[in-house]
CSV table of C-alpha atoms in Angstrom, one decimal:
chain,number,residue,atom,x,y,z
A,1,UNK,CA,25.9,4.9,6.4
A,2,UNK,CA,25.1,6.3,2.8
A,3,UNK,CA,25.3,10.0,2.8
A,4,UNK,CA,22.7,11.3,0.5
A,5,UNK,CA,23.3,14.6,-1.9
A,6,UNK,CA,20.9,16.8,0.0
A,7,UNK,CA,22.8,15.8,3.6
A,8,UNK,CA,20.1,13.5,4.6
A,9,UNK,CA,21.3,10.0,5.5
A,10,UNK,CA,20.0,6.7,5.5
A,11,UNK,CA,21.5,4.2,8.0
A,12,UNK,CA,23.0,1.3,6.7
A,13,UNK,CA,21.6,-0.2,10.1
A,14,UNK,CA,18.3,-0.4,9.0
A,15,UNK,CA,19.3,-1.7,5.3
A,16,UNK,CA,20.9,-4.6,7.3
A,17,UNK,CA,17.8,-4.7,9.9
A,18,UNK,CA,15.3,-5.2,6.9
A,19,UNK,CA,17.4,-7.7,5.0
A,20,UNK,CA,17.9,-9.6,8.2
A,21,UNK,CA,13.8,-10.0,8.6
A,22,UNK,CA,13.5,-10.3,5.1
A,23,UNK,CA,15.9,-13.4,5.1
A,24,UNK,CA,13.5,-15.3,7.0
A,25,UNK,CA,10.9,-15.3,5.1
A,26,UNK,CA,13.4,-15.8,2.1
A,27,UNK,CA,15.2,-18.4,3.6
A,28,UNK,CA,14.6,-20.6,0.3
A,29,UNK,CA,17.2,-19.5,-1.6
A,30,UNK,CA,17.1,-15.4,-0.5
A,31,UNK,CA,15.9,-14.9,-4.2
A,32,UNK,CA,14.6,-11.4,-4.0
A,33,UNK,CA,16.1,-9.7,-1.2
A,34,UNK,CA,18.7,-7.6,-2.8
A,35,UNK,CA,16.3,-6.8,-5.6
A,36,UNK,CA,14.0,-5.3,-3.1
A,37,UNK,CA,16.4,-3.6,-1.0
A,38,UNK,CA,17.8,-1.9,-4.0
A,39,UNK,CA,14.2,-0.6,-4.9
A,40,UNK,CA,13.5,0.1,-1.4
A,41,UNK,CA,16.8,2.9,-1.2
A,42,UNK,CA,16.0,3.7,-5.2
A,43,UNK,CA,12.6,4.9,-3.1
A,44,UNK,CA,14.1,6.4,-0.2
A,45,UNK,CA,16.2,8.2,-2.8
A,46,UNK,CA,13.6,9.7,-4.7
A,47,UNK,CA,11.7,10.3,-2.2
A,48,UNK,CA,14.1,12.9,-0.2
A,49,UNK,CA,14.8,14.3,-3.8
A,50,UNK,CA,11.0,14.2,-3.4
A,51,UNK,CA,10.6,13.2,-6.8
A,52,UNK,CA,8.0,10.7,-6.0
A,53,UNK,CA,6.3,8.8,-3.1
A,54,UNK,CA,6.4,5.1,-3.8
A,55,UNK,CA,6.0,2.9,-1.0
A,56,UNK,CA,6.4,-1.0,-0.2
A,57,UNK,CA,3.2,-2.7,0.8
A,58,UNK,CA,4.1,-4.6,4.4
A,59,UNK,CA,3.9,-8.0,3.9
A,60,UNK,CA,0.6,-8.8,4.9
A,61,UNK,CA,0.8,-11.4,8.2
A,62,UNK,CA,-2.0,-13.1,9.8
A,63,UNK,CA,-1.9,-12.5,13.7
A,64,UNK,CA,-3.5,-15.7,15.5
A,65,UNK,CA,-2.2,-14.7,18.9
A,66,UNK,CA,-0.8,-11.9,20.8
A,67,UNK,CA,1.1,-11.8,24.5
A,68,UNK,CA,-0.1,-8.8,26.0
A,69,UNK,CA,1.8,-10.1,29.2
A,70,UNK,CA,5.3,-9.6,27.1
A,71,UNK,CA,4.0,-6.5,25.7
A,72,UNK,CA,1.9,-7.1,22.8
A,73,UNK,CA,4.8,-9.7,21.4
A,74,UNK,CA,3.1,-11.6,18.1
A,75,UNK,CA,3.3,-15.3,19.6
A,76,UNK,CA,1.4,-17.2,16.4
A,77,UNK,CA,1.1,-15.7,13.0
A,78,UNK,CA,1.5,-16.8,9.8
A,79,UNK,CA,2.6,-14.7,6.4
A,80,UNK,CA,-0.8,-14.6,4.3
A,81,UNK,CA,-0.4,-14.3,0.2
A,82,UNK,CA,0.1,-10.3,-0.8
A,83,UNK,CA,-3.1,-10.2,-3.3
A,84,UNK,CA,-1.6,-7.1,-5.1
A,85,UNK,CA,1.8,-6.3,-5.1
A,86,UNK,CA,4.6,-4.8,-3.6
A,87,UNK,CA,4.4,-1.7,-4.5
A,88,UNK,CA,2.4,1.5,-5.5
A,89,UNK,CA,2.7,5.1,-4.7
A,90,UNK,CA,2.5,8.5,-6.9
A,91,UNK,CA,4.7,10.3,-9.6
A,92,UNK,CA,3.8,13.4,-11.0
A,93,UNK,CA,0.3,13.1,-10.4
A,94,UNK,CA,0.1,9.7,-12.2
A,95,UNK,CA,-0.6,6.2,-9.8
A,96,UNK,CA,2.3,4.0,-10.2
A,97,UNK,CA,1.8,0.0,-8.9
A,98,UNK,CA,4.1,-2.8,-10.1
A,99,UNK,CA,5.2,-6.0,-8.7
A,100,UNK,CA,9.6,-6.8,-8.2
A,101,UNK,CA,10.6,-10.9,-9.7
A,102,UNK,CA,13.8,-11.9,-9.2
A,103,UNK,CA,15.3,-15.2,-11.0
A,104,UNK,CA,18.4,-17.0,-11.0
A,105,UNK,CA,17.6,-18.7,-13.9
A,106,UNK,CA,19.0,-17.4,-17.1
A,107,UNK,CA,17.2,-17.7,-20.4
A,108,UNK,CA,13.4,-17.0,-18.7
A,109,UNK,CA,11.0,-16.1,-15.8
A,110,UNK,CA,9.1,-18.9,-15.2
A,111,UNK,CA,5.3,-17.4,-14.8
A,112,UNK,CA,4.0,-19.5,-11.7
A,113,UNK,CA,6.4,-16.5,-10.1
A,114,UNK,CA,3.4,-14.3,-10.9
A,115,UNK,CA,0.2,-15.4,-9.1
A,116,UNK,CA,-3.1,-14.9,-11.2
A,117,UNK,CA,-4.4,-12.3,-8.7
A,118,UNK,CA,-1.3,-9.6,-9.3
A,119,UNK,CA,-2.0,-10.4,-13.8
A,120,UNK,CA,-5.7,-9.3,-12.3
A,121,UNK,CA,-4.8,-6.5,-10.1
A,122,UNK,CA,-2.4,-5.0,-12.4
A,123,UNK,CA,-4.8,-5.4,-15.3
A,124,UNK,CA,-7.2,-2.7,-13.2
A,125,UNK,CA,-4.6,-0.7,-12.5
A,126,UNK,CA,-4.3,0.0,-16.5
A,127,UNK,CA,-8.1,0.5,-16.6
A,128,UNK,CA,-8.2,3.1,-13.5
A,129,UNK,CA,-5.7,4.9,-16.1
A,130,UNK,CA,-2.7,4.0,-13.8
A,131,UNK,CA,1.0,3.1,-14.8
A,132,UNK,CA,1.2,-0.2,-13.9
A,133,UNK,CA,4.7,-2.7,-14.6
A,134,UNK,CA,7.6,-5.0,-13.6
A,135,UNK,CA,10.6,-5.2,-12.7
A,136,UNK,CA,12.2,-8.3,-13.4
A,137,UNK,CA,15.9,-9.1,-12.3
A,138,UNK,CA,18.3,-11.4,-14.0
A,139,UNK,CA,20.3,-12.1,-11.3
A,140,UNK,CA,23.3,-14.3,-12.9
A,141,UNK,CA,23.2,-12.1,-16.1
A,142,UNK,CA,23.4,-8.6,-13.3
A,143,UNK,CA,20.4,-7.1,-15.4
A,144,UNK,CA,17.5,-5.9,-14.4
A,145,UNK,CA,14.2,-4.7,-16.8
A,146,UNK,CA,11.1,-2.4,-16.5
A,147,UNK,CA,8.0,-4.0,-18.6
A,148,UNK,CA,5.2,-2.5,-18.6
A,149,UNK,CA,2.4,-4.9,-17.3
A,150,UNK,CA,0.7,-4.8,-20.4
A,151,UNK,CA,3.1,-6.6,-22.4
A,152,UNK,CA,3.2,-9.3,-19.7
A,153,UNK,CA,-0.6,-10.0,-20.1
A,154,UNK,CA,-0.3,-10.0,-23.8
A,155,UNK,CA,2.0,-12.8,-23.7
A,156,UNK,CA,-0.1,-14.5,-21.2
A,157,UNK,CA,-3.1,-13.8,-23.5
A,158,UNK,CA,-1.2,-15.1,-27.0
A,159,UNK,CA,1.2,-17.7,-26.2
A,160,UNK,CA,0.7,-20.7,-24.3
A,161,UNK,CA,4.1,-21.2,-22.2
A,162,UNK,CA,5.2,-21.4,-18.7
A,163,UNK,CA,8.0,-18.9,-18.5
A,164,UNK,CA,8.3,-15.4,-19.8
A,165,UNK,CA,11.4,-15.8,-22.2
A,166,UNK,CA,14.3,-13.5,-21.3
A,167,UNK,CA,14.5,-12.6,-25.1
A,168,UNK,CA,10.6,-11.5,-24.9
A,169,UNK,CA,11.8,-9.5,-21.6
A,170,UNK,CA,14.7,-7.5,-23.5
A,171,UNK,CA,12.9,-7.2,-26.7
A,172,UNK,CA,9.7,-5.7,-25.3
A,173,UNK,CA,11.7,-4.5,-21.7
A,174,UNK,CA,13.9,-1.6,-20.8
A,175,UNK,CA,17.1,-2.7,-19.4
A,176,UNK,CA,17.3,-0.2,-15.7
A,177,UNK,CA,20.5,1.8,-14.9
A,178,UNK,CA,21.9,0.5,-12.4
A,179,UNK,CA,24.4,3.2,-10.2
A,180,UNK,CA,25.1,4.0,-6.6
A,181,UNK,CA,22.3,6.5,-6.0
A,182,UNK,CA,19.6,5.8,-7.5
A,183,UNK,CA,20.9,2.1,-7.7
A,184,UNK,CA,18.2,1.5,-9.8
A,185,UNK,CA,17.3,4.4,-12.3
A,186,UNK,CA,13.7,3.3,-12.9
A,187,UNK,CA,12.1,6.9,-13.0
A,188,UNK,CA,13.8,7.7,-15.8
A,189,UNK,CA,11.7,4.7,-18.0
A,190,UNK,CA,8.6,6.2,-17.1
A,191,UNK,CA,9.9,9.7,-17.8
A,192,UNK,CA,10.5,8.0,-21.4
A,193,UNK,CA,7.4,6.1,-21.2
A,194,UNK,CA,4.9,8.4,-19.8
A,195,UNK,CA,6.0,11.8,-20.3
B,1,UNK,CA,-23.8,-13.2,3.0
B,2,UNK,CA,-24.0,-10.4,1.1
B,3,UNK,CA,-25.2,-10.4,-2.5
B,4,UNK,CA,-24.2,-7.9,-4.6
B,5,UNK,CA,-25.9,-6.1,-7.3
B,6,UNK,CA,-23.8,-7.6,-10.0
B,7,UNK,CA,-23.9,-11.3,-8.9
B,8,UNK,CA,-21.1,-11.6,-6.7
B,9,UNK,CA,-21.0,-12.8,-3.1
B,10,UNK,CA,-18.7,-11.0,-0.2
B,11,UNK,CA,-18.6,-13.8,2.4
B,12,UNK,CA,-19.8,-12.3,5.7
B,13,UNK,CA,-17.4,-15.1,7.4
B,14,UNK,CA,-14.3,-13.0,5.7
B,15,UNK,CA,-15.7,-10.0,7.5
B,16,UNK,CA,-16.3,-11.8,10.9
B,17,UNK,CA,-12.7,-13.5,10.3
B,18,UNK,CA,-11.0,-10.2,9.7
B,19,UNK,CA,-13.0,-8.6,12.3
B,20,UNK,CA,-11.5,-11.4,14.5
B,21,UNK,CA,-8.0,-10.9,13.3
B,22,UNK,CA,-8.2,-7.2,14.2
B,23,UNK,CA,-10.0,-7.4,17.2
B,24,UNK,CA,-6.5,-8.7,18.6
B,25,UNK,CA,-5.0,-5.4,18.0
B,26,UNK,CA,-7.7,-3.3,18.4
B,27,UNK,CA,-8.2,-4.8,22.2
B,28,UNK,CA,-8.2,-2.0,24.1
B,29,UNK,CA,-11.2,-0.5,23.3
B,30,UNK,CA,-11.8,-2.0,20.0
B,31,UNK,CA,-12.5,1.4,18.4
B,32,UNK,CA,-12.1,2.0,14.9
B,33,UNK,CA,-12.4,-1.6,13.5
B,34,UNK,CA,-15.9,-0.9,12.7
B,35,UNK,CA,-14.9,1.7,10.8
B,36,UNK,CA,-12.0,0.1,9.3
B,37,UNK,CA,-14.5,-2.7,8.1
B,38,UNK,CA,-17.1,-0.5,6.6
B,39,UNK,CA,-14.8,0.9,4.4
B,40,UNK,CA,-12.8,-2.5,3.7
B,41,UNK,CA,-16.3,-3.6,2.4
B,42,UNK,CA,-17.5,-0.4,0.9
B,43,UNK,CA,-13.4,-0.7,-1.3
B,44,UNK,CA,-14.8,-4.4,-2.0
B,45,UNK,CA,-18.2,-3.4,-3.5
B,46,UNK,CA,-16.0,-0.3,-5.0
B,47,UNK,CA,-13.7,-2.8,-6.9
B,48,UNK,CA,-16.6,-5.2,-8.1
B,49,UNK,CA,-18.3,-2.1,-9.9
B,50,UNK,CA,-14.8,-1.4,-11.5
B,51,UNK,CA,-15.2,2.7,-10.0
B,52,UNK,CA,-12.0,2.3,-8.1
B,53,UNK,CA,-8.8,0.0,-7.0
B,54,UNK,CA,-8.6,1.4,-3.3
B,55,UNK,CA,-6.9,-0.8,-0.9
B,56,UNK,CA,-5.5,-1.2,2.7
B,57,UNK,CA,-2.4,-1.6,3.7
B,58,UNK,CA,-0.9,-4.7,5.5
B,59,UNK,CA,-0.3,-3.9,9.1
B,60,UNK,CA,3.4,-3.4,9.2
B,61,UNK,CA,4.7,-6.7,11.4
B,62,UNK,CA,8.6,-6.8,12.4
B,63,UNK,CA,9.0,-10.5,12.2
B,64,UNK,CA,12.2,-12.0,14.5
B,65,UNK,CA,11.4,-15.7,14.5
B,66,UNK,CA,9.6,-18.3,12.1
B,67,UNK,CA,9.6,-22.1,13.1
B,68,UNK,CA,9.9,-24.1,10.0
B,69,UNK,CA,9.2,-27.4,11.7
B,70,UNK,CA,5.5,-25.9,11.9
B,71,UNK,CA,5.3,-24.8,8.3
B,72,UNK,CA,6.6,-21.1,8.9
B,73,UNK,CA,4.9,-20.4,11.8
B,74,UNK,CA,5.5,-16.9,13.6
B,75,UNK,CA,6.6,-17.4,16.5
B,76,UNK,CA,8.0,-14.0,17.6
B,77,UNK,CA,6.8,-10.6,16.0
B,78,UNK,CA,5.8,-7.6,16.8
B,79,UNK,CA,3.4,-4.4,15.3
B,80,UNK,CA,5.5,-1.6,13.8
B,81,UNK,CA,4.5,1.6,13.5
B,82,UNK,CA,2.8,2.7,10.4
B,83,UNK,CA,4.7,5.6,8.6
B,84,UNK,CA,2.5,6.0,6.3
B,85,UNK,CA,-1.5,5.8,5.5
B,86,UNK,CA,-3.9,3.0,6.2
B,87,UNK,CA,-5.3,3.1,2.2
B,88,UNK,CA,-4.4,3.9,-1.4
B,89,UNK,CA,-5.3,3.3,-4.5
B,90,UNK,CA,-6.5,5.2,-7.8
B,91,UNK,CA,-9.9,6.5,-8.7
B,92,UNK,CA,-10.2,8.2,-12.0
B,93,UNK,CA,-6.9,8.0,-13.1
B,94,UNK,CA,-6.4,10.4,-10.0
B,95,UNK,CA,-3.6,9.2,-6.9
B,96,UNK,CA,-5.9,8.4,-3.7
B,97,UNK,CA,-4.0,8.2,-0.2
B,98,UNK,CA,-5.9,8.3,3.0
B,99,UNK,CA,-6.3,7.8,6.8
B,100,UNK,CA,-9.7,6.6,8.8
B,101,UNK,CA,-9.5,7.4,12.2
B,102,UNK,CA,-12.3,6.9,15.2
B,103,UNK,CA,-13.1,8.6,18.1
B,104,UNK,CA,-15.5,7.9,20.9
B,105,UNK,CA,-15.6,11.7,21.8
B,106,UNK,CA,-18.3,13.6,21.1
B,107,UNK,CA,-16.8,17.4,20.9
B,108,UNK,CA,-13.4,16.9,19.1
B,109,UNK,CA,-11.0,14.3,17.3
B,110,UNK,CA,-7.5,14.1,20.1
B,111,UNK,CA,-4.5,15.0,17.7
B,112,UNK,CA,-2.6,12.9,19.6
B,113,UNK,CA,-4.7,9.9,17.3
B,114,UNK,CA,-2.7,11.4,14.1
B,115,UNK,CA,1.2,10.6,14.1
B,116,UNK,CA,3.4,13.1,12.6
B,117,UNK,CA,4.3,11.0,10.3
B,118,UNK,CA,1.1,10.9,8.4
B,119,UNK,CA,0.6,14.2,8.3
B,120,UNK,CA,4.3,14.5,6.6
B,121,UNK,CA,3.1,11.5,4.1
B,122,UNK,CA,-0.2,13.2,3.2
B,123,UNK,CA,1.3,16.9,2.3
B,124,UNK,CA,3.9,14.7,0.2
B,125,UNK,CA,0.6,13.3,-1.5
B,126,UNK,CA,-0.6,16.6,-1.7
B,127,UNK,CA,2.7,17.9,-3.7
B,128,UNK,CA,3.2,15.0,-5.7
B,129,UNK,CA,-1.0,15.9,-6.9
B,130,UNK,CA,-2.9,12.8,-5.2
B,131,UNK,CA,-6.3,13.3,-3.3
B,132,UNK,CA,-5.4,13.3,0.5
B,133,UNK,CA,-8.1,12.7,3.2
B,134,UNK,CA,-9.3,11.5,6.3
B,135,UNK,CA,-12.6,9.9,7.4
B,136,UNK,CA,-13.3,10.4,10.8
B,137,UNK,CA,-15.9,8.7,12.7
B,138,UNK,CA,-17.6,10.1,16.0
B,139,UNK,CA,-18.7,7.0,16.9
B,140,UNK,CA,-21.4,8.1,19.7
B,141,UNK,CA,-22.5,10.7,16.7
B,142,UNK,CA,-23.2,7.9,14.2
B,143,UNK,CA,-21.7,10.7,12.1
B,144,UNK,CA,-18.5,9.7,10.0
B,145,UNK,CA,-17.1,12.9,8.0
B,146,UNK,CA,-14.5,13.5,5.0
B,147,UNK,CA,-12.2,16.2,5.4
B,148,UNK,CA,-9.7,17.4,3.4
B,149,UNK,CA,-6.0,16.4,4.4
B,150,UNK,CA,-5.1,20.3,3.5
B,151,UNK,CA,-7.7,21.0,6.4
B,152,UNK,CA,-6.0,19.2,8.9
B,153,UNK,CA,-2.6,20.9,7.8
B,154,UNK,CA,-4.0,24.2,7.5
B,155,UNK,CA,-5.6,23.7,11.8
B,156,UNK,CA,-2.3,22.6,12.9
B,157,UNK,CA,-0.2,25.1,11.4
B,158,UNK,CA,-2.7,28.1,13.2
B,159,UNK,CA,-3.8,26.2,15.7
B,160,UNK,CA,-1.8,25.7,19.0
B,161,UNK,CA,-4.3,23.0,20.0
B,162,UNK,CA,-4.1,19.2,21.2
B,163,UNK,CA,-7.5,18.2,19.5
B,164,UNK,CA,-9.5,18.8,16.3
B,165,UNK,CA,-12.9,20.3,17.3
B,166,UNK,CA,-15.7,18.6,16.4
B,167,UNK,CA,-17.2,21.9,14.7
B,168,UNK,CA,-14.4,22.3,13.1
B,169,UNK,CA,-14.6,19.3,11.1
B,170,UNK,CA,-18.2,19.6,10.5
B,171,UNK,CA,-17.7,22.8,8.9
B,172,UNK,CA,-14.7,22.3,6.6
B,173,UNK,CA,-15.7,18.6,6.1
B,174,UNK,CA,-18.5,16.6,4.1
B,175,UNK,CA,-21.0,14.2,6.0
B,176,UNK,CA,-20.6,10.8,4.2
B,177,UNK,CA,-23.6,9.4,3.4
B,178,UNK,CA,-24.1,5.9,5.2
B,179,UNK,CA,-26.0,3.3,3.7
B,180,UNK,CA,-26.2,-0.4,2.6
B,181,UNK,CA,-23.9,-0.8,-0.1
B,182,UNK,CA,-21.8,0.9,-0.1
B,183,UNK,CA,-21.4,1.1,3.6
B,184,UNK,CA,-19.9,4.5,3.3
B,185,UNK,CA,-20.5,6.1,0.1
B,186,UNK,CA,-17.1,8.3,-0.2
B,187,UNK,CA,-16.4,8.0,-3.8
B,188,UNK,CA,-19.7,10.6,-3.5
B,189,UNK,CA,-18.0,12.9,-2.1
B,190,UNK,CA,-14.4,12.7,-3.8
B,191,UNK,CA,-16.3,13.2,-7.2
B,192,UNK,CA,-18.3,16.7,-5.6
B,193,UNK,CA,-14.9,18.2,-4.5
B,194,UNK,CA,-12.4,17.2,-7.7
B,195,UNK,CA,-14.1,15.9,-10.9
């Protein structure tokens, strides 16, 4: 159990609970997981500070059939592609949405990482006048970046590759402080950014 | 099919599949899918006109087994509780977090229908400066309404009552105006009370 500053707690239980369903679904390689439980406490953090209310979109699932008999027990589903992304919520009255890559590969992100739909949702998010961004982990390097969405779908727009360059990432990125609570200081960046 | 002013074509087979989908939760009594499909589709035609980026939120599904051999097919699941709001999104730069909810009674809407939770999650909205609402439908009315999150707070807190009276809502709520397309025209209303 992690005791939080203002006496609150948040059970280490359910960390392990959610990275135990999570690994399913990541079984390939568990890429991901730990990025997202750090945002997910970062959120929980913030959000008992109640600094902000950002929230992780459920994967979405398709149900085919349900056993009422066992108590409404899920008996064939199947996960469905999330057409936005993981995450949105508010920050001092501004909309915040932005989408979590984790890579183990060293010197880029490779783009089919970021399905067309999430470039396309993110790009309204800029127009509704929202903050919209990424934040991309490094895994073997232990660093992890906010950039803003915008200067993905530049590069998309200018340069005809198939991986988003870790140079391009630090160049035009904000390397996130990484700590015990928050463990990842992204709030900050949009304080700098934003405010 | 449904045509759309600006050229584009909602499938009426998405809506029947989705209605499908739902249908399996929503057995027992099936209320509130209608609802929760008018406003899917009025958030569709929302998003094609570029007014708004308003969407729903995945049912949240605790998965506990996945069968590879069937190309990751849930095998054991069941529906969490959600802890937060069926939509959100951003209209007019502006934060937007609601909750729909349906009632088949004609003189009040049971409070029972809104979890604590919510009702935590939409003052937090409120703080943070998003627009927090429900629409409530009387289904045997034909009369869906917009009220004010605040006004649900503000009943509660005075109120030592199990259900929100049906007059009570029409006179601290706004009648949303029903039509074609959109279905339920609540962007209307949003616009009256804060631009």
């Amino acid at each position: 159990m992690i005791s939080y500053p203002n006496g609150k707690i948040f059970r280490q239980a359910n960390i392990k609970k959610e990275r135990k369903q999570n690994n399913i679904k990541y079984k390939a390689g568990n890429r991901g997981m730990a990025l997202e439980d750090d945002i997910n406490i970062s959120n929980s953090f913030y959000d008992e500070k109640g600094l902000c209310l950002i929230t992780k979109r459920p994967t979405p699932i398709n149900v085919v059939k349900v056993d009422y008999s066992k108590g409404a027990t899920i008996t064939n589903a199947y996960y469905e592609k999330q057409s936005t992304t993981d995450y949105n919520g508010i920050y001092k009255s501004r909309y915040i949405d932005f989408e979590a890559k984790s890579t183990n590969n060293k010197s880029s992100l490779p783009l089919s990482n970021i399905p067309k739909q999430q470039i396309e949702h993110l790009k309204k998010v800029i127009t509704h006048g929202g903050i919209a961004f990424f934040i991309i982990s490094f895994n073997t390097r232990n660093e992890i970046y906010f950039l803003e969405a915008q200067k993905v779908i530049d590069f998309i727009k200018n340069e005809d590759r198939k991986s988003l360059p870790y140079e391009y990432i630090k160049e035009n990125g904000h390397l996130i402080e990484q700590g015990y609570l928050p463990r990842l200081d992204y709030l900050k960046i949009i304080d700098k950014l934003y405010f």
